[in-house]
mmCIF file of C-alpha atoms (C1' of nucleotides) in Angstrom:
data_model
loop_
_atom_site.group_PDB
_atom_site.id
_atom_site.type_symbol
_atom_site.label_atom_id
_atom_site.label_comp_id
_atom_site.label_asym_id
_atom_site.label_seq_id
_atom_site.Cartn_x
_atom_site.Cartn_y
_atom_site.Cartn_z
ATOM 1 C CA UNK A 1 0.000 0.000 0.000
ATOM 2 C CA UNK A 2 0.733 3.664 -1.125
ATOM 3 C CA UNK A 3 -1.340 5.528 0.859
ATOM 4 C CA UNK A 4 -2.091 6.728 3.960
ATOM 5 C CA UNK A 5 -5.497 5.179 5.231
ATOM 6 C CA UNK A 6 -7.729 4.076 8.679
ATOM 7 C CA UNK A 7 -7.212 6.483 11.812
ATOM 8 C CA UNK A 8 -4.737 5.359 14.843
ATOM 9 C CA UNK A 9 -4.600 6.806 18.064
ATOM 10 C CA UNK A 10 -1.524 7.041 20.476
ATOM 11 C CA UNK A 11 -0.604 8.266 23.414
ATOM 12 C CA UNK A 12 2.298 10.843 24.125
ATOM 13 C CA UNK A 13 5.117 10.002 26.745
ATOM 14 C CA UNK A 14 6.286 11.805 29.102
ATOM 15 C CA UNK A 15 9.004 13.321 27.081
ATOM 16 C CA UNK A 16 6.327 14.077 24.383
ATOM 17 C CA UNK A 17 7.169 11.192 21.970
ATOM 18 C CA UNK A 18 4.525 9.421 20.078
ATOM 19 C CA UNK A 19 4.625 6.384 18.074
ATOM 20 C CA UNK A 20 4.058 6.654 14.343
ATOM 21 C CA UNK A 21 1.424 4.331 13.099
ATOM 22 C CA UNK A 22 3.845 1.036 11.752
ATOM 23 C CA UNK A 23 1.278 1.641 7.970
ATOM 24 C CA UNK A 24 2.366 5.086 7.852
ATOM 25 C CA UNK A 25 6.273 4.440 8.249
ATOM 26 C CA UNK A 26 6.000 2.078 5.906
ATOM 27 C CA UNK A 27 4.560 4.774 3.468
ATOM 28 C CA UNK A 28 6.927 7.453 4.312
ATOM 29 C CA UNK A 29 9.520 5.026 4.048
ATOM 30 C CA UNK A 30 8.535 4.315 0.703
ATOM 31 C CA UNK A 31 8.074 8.041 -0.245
ATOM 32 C CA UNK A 32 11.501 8.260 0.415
ATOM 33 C CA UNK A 33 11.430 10.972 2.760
ATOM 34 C CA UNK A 34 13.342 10.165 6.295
ATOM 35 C CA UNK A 35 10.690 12.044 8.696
ATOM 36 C CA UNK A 36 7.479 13.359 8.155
ATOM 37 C CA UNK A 37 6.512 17.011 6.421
ATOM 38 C CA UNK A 38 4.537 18.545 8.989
ATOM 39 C CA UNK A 39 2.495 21.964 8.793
ATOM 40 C CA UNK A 40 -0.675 23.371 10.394
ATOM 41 C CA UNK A 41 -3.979 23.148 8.733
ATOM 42 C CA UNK A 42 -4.964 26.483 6.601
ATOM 43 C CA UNK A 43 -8.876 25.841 7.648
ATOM 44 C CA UNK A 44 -9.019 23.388 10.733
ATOM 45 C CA UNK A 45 -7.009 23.389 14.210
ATOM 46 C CA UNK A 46 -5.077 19.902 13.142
ATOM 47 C CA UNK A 47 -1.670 19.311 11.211
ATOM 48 C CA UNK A 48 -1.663 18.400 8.007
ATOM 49 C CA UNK A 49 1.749 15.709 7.343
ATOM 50 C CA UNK A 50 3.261 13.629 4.426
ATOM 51 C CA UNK A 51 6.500 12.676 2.558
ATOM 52 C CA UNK A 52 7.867 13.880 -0.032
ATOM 53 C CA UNK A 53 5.019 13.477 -2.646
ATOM 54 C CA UNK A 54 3.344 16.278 -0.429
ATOM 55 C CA UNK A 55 6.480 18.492 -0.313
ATOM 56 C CA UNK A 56 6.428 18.282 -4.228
ATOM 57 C CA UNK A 57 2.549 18.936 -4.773
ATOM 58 C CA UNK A 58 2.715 21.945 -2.513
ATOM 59 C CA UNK A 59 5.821 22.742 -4.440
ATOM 60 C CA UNK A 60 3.720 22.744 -7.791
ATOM 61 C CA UNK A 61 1.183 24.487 -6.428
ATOM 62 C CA UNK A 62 3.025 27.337 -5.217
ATOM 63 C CA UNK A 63 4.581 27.707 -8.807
ATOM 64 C CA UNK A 64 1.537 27.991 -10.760
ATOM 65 C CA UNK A 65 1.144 31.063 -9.157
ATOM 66 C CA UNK A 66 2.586 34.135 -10.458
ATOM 67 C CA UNK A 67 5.900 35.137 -9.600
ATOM 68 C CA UNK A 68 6.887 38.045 -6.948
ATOM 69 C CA UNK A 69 2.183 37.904 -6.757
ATOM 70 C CA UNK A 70 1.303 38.765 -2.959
ATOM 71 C CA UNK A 71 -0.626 35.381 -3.700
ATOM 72 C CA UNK A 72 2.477 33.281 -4.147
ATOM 73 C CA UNK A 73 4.267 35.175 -0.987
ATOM 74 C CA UNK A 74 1.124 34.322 0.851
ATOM 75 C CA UNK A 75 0.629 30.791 0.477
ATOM 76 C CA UNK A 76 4.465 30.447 0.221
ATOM 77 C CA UNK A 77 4.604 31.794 3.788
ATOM 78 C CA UNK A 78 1.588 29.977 4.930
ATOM 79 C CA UNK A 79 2.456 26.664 3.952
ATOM 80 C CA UNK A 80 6.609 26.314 3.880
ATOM 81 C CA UNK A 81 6.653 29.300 6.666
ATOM 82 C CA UNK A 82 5.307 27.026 9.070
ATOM 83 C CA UNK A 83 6.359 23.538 8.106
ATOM 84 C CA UNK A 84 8.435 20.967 9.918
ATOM 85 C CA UNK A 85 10.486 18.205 9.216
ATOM 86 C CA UNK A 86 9.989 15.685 12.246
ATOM 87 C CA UNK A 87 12.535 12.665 12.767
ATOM 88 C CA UNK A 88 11.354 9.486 13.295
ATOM 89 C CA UNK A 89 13.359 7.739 15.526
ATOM 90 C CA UNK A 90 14.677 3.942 15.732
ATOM 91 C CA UNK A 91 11.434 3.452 17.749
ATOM 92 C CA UNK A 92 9.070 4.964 15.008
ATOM 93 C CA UNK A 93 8.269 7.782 17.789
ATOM 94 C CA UNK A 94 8.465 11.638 16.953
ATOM 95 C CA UNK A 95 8.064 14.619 19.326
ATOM 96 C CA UNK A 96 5.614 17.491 17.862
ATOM 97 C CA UNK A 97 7.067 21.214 18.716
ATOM 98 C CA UNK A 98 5.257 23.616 21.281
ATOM 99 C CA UNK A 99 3.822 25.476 18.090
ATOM 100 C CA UNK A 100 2.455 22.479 16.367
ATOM 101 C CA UNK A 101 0.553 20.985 19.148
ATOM 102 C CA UNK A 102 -0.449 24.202 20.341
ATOM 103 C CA UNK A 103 -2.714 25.265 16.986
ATOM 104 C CA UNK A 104 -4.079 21.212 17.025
ATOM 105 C CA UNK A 105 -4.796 21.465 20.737
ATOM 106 C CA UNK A 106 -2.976 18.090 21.360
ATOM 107 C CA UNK A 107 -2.363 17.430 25.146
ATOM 108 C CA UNK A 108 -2.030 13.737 25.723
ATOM 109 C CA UNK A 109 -3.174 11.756 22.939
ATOM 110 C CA UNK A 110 -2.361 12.336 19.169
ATOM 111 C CA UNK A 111 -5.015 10.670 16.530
ATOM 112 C CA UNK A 112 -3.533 9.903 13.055
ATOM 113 C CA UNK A 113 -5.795 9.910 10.267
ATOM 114 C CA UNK A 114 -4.980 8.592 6.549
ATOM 115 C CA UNK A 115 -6.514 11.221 3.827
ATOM 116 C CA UNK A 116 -4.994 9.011 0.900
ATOM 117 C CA UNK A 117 -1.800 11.248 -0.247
ATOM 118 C CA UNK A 118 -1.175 12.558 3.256
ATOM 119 C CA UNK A 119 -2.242 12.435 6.757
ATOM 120 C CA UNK A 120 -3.766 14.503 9.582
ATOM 121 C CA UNK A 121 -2.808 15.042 13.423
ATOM 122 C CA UNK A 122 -5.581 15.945 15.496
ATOM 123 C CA UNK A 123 -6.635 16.064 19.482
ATOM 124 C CA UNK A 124 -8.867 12.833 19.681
ATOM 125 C CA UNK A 125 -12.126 14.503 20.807
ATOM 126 C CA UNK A 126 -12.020 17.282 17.787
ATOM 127 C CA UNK A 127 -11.175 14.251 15.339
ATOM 128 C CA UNK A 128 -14.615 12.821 16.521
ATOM 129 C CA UNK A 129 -16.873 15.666 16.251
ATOM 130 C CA UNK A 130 -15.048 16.434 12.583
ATOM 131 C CA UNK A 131 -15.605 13.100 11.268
ATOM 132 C CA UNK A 132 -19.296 13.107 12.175
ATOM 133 C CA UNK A 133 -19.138 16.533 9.888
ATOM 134 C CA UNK A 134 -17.462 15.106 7.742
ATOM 135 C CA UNK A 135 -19.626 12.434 6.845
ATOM 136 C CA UNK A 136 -23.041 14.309 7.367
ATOM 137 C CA UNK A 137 -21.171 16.768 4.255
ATOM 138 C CA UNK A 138 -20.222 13.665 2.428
ATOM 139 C CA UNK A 139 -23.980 12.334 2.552
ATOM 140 C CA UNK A 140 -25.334 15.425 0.994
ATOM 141 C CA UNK A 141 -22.680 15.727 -1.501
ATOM 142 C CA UNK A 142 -23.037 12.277 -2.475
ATOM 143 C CA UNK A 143 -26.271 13.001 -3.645
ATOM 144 C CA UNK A 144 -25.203 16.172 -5.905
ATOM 145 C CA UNK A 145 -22.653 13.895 -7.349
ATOM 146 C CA UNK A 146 -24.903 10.773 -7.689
ATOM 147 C CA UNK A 147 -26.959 12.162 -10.746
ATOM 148 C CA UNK A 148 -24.222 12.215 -13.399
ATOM 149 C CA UNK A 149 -22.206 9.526 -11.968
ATOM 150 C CA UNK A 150 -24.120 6.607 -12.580
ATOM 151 C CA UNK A 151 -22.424 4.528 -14.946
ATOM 152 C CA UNK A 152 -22.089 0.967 -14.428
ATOM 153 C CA UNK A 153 -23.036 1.416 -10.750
ATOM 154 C CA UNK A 154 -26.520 0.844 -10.119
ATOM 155 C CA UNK A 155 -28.715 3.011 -7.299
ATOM 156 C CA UNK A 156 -25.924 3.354 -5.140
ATOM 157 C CA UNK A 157 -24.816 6.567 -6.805
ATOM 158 C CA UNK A 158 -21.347 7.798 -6.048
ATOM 159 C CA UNK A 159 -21.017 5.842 -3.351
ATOM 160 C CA UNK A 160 -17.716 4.345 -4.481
ATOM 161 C CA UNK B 1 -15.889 -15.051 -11.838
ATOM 162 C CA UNK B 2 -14.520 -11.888 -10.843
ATOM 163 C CA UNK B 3 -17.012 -10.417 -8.807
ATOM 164 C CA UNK B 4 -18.528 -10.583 -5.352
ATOM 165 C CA UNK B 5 -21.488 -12.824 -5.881
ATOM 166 C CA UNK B 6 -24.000 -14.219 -3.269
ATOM 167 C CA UNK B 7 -24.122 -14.440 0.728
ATOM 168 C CA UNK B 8 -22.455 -16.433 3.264
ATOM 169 C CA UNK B 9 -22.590 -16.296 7.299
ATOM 170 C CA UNK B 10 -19.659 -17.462 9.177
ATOM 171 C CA UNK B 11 -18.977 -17.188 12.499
ATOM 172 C CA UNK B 12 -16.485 -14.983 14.742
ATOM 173 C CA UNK B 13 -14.111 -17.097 16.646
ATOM 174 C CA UNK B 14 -12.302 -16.788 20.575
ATOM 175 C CA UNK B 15 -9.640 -14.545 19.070
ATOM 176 C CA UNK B 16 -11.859 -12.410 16.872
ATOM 177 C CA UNK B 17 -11.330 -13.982 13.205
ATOM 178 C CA UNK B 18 -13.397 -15.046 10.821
ATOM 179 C CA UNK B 19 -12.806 -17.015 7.689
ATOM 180 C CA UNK B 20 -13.425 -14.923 4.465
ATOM 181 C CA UNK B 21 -15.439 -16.997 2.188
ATOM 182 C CA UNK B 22 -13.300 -18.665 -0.404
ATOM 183 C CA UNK B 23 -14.896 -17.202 -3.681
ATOM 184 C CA UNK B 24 -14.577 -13.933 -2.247
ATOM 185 C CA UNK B 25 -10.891 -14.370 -1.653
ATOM 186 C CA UNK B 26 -10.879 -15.378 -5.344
ATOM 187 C CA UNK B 27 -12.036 -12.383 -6.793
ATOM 188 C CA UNK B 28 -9.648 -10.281 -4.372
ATOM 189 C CA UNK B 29 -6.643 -11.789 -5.864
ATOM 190 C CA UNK B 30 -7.395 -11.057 -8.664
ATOM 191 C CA UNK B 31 -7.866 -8.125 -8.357
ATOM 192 C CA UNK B 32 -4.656 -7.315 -7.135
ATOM 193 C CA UNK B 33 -5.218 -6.567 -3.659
ATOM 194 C CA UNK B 34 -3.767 -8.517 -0.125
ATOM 195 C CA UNK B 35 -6.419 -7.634 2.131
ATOM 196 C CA UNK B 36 -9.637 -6.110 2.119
ATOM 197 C CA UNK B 37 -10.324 -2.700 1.853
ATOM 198 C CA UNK B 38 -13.358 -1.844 4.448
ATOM 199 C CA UNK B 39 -15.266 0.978 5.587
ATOM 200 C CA UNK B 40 -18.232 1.674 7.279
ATOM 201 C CA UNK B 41 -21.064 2.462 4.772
ATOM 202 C CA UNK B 42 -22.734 5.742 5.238
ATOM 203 C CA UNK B 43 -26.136 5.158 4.897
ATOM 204 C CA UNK B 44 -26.723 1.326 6.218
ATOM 205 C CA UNK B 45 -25.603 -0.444 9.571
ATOM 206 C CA UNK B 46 -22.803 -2.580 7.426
ATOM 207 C CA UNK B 47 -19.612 -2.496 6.107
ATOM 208 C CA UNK B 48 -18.603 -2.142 2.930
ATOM 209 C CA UNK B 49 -15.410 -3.650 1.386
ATOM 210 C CA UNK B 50 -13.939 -4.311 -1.635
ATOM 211 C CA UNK B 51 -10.159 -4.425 -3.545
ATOM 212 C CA UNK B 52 -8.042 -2.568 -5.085
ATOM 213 C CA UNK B 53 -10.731 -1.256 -7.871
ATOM 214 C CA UNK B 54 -12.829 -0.034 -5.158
ATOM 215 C CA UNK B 55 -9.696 1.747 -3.889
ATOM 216 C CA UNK B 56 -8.955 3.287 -7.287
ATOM 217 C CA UNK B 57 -12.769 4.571 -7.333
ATOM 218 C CA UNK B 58 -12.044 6.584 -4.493
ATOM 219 C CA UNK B 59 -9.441 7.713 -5.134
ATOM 220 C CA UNK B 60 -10.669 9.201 -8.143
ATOM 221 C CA UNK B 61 -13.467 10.675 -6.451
ATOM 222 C CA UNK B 62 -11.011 12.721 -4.203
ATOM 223 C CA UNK B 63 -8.837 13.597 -6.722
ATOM 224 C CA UNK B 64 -11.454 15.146 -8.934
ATOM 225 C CA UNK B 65 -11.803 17.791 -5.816
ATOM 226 C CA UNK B 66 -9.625 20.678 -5.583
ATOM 227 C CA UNK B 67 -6.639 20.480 -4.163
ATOM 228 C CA UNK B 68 -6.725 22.123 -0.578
ATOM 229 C CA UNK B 69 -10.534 22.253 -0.101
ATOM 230 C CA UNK B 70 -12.807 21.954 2.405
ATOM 231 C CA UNK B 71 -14.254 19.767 0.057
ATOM 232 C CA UNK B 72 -11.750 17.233 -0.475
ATOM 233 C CA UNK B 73 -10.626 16.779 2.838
ATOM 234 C CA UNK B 74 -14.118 16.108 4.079
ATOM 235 C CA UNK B 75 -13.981 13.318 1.503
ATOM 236 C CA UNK B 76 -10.873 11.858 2.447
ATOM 237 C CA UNK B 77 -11.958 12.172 6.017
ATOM 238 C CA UNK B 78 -14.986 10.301 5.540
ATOM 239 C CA UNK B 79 -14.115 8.207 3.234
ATOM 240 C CA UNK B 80 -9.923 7.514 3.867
ATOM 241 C CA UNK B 81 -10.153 8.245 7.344
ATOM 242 C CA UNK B 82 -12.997 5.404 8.679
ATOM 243 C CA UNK B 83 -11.294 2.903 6.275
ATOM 244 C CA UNK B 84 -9.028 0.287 7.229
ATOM 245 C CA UNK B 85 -6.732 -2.432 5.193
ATOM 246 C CA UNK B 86 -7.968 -5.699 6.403
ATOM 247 C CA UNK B 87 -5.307 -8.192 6.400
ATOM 248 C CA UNK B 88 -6.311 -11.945 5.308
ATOM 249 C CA UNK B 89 -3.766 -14.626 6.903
ATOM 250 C CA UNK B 90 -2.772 -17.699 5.659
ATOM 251 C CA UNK B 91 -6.060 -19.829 6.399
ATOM 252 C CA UNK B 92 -8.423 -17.173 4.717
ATOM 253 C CA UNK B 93 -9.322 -15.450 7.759
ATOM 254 C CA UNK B 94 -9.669 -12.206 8.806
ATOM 255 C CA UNK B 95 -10.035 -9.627 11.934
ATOM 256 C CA UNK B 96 -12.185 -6.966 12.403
ATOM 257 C CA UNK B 97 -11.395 -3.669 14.290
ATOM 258 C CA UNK B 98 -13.578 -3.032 17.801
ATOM 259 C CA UNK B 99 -14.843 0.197 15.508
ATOM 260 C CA UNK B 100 -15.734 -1.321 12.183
ATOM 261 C CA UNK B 101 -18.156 -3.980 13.962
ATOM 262 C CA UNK B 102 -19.372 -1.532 16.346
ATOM 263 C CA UNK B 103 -20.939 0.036 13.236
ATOM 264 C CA UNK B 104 -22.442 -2.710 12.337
ATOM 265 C CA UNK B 105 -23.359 -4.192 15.309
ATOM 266 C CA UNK B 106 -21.443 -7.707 14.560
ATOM 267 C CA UNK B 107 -20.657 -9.939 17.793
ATOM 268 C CA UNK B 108 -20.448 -13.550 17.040
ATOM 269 C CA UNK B 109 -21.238 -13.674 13.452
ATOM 270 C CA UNK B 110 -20.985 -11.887 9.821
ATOM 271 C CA UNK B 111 -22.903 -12.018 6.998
ATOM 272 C CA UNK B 112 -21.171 -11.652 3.589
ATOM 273 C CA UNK B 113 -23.131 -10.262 1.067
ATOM 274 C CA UNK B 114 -21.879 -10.269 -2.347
ATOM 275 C CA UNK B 115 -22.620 -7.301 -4.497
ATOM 276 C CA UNK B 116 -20.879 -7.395 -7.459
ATOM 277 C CA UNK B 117 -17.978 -5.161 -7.526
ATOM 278 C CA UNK B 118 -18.067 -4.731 -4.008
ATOM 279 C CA UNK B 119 -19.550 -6.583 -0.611
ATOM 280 C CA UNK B 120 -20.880 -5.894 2.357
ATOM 281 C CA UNK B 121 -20.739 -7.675 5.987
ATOM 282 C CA UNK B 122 -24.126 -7.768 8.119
ATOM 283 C CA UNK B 123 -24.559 -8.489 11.438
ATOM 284 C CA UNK B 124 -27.015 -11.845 10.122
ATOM 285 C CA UNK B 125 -30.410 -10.407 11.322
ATOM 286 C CA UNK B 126 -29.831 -6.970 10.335
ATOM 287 C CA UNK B 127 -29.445 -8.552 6.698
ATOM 288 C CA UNK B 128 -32.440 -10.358 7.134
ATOM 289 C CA UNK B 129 -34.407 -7.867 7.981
ATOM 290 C CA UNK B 130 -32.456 -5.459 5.421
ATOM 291 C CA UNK B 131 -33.104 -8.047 2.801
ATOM 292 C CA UNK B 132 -36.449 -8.103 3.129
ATOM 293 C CA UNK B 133 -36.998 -4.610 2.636
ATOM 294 C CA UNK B 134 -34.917 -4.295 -0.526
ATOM 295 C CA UNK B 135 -37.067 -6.831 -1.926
ATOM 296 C CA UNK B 136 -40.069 -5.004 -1.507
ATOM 297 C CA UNK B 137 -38.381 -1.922 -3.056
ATOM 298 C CA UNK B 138 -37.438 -3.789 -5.634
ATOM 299 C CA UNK B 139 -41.086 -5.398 -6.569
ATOM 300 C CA UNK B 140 -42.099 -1.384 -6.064
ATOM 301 C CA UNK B 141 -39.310 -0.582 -8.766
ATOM 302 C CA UNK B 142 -40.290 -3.056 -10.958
ATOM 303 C CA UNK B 143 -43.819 -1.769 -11.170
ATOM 304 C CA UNK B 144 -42.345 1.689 -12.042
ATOM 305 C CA UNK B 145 -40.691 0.793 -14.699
ATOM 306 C CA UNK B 146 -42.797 -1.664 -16.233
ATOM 307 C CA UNK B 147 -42.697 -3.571 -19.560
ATOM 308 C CA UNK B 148 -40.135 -1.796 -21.103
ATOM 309 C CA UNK B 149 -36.587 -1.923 -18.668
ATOM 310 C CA UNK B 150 -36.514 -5.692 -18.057
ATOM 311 C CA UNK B 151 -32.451 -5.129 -17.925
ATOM 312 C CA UNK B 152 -30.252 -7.777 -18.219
ATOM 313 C CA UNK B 153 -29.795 -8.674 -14.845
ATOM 314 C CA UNK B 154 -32.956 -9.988 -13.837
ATOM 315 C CA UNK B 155 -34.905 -7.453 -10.760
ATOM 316 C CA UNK B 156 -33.722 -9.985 -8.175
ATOM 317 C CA UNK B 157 -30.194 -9.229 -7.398
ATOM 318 C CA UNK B 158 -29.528 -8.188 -4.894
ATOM 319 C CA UNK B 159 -27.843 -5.303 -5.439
ATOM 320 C CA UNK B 160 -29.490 -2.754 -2.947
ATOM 321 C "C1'" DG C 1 27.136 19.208 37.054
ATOM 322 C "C1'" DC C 2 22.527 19.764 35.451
ATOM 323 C "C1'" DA C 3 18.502 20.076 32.076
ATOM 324 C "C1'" DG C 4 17.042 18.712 28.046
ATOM 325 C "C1'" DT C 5 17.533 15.503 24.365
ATOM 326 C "C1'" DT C 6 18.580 11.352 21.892
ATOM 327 C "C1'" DT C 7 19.842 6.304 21.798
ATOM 328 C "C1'" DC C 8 19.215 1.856 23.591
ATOM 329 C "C1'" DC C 9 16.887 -1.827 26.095
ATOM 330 C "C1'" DA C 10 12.658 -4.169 28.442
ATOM 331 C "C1'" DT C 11 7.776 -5.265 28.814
ATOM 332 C "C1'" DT C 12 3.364 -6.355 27.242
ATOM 333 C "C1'" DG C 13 -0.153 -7.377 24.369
ATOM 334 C "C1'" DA C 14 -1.880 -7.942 19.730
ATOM 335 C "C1'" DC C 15 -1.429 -10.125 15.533
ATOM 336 C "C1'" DG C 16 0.511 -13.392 11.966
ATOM 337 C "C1'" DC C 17 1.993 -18.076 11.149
ATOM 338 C "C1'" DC C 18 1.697 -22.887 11.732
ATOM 339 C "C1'" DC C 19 -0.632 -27.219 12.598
ATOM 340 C "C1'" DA C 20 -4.801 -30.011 13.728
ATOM 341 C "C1'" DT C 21 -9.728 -31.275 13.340
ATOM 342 C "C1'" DG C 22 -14.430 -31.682 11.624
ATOM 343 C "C1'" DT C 23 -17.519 -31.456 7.896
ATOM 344 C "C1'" DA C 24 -19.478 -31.068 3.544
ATOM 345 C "C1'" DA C 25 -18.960 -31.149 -1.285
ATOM 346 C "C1'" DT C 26 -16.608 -33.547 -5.168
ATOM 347 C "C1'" DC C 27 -14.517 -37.072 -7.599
ATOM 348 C "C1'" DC C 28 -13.546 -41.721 -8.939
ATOM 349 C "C1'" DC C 29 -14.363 -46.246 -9.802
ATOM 350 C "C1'" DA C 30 -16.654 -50.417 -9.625
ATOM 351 C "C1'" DT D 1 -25.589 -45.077 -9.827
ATOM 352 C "C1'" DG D 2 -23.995 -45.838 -5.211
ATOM 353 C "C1'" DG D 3 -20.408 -45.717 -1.920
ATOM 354 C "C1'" DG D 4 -15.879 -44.906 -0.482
ATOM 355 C "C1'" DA D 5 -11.907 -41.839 -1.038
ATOM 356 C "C1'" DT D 6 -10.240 -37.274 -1.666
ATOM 357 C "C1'" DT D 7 -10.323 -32.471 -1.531
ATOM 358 C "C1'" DA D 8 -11.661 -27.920 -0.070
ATOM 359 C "C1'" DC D 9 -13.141 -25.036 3.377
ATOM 360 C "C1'" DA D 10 -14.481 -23.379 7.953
ATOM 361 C "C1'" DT D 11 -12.964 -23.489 12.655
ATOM 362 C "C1'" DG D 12 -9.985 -24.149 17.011
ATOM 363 C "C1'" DG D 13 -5.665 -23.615 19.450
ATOM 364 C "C1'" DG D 14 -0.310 -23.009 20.389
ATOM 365 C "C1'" DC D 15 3.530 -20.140 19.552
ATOM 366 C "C1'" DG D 16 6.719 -16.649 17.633
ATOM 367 C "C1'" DT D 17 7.182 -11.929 16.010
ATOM 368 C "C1'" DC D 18 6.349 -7.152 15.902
ATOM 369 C "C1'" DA D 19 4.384 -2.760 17.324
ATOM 370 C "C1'" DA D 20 3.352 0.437 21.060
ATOM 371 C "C1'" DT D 21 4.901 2.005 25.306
ATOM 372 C "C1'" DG D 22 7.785 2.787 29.495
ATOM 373 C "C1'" DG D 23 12.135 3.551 31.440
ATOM 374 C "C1'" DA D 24 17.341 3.574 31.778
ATOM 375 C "C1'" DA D 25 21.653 5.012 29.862
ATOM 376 C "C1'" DA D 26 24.519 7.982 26.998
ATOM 377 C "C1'" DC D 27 25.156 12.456 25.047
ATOM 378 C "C1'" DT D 28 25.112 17.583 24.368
ATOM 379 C "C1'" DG D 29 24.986 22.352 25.428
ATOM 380 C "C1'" DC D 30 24.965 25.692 29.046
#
DNA sequence: GCAGTTTCCATTGACGCCCATGTAATCCCA
DNA sequence: TGGGATTACATGGGCGTCAATGGAAACTGC
């Protein structure tokens, strides 16, 4: 597997180490990046994180935007501005700065979550409420989606 | 045969695994995938899983979302986030996570229900009961559409 | 020398792997 | 065609390995 998928929570030591899901080593690992890229969300209080497939999308992304534009300086500053690198050690543990648990509001327990081509960090109890959101968004926009997608699939729409 | 085709109940043993029935397994390899991928469905009291093409449906889904919105994380949340690989061991078994059968409401048996491209595991008398009422939908549908749309299928299956 | 940090080792519990058994479907041969 | 042999599959249990976690030891900068 490729991808970063299924939620894990763990719990932070003492010194503020957490393990790394074993699945998600195994994709950064394979990403070829030795740690994980590591900024805070643009629109919700979690991290966003990934290997280097993520460093190079936000790369693109930044350089379809017109050079010396306040937009580029912007998101430039937005996104690399307040990246991290974090190391993985031996143990597949990492320790999140002040700043990066701070905007997630992680205390004690950090909750992993695979989005496909990256991850997320959030406090457990936040995750919950979002992914009840989520979902209750996901049900109504499966049904603006269902009408033109229904190829081979039968009545279950985009569901798929 | 190279799809998910009819049901199956087996039951949930001391250590939490059950055997995945032996056609399904079929169609899996083929399809390129070692495990199952499973998530909870959004709109039923079941699970739905699949292979790698229901993988590569998704992901299509997300990636047809902008990059960076609200939008497409919600998507990957819902959809990325609640899913999990299942592994299969060596005997054709599986194990399911305390959250994916607390969806469903599974405890000492599942109920495999083949539908085509994809399946879907039941707690048994949910699917019963679910069964039922898809049938009368069904016989409803049929009387909709009349003479004219006797597909090739055949108004049984039991696709939904 | 001390505080903070990183490396290494130990424990525990979950999961994967192996082997054994029962049962039902299938095949083969008379 | 009937009955025994064989195979395939579902199920049960023992054991080794690995991941998550806790703590000790070594290291670094002040």
């Amino acid at each position: 597997m490729d991808q970063f998928v299924s939620t894990f929570t763990n719990k932070i030591d003492t010194k503020g180490r957490v393990s790394v899901p074993a699945s998600f080593r195994t994709v950064l690992a394979k990403d070829g990046l030795d740690g994980i890229y590591c900024y805070p969300s643009l629109d919700a209080p979690a991290l966003d994180a990934g290997g280097q497939r993520l460093i190079d999308k936000i790369n693109h992304l930044v350089e379809d935007l017109a050079p010396y534009s306040d937009e580029r300086d912007q998101l430039a500053t937005a996104l690399f501005g307040t990246s991290e690198i974090l190391t993985i050690d031996q143990d597949g543990r990492t320790i999140l700065s002040e700043r990066l648990r701070e905007h997630a509001g992680i205390t004690s327990h950090i909750t992993f979550v695979g989005l496909g081509e990256k991850f997320q960090l959030w406090e457990p109890e936040r995750f919950d409420k979002h992914l009840a959101e989520s979902r209750n968004k996901v049900r109504d926009l499966r049904k603006l989606l269902g009408a033109g997608r229904r190829g081979s699939g039968g009545p279950e729409g985009a569901r798929e």
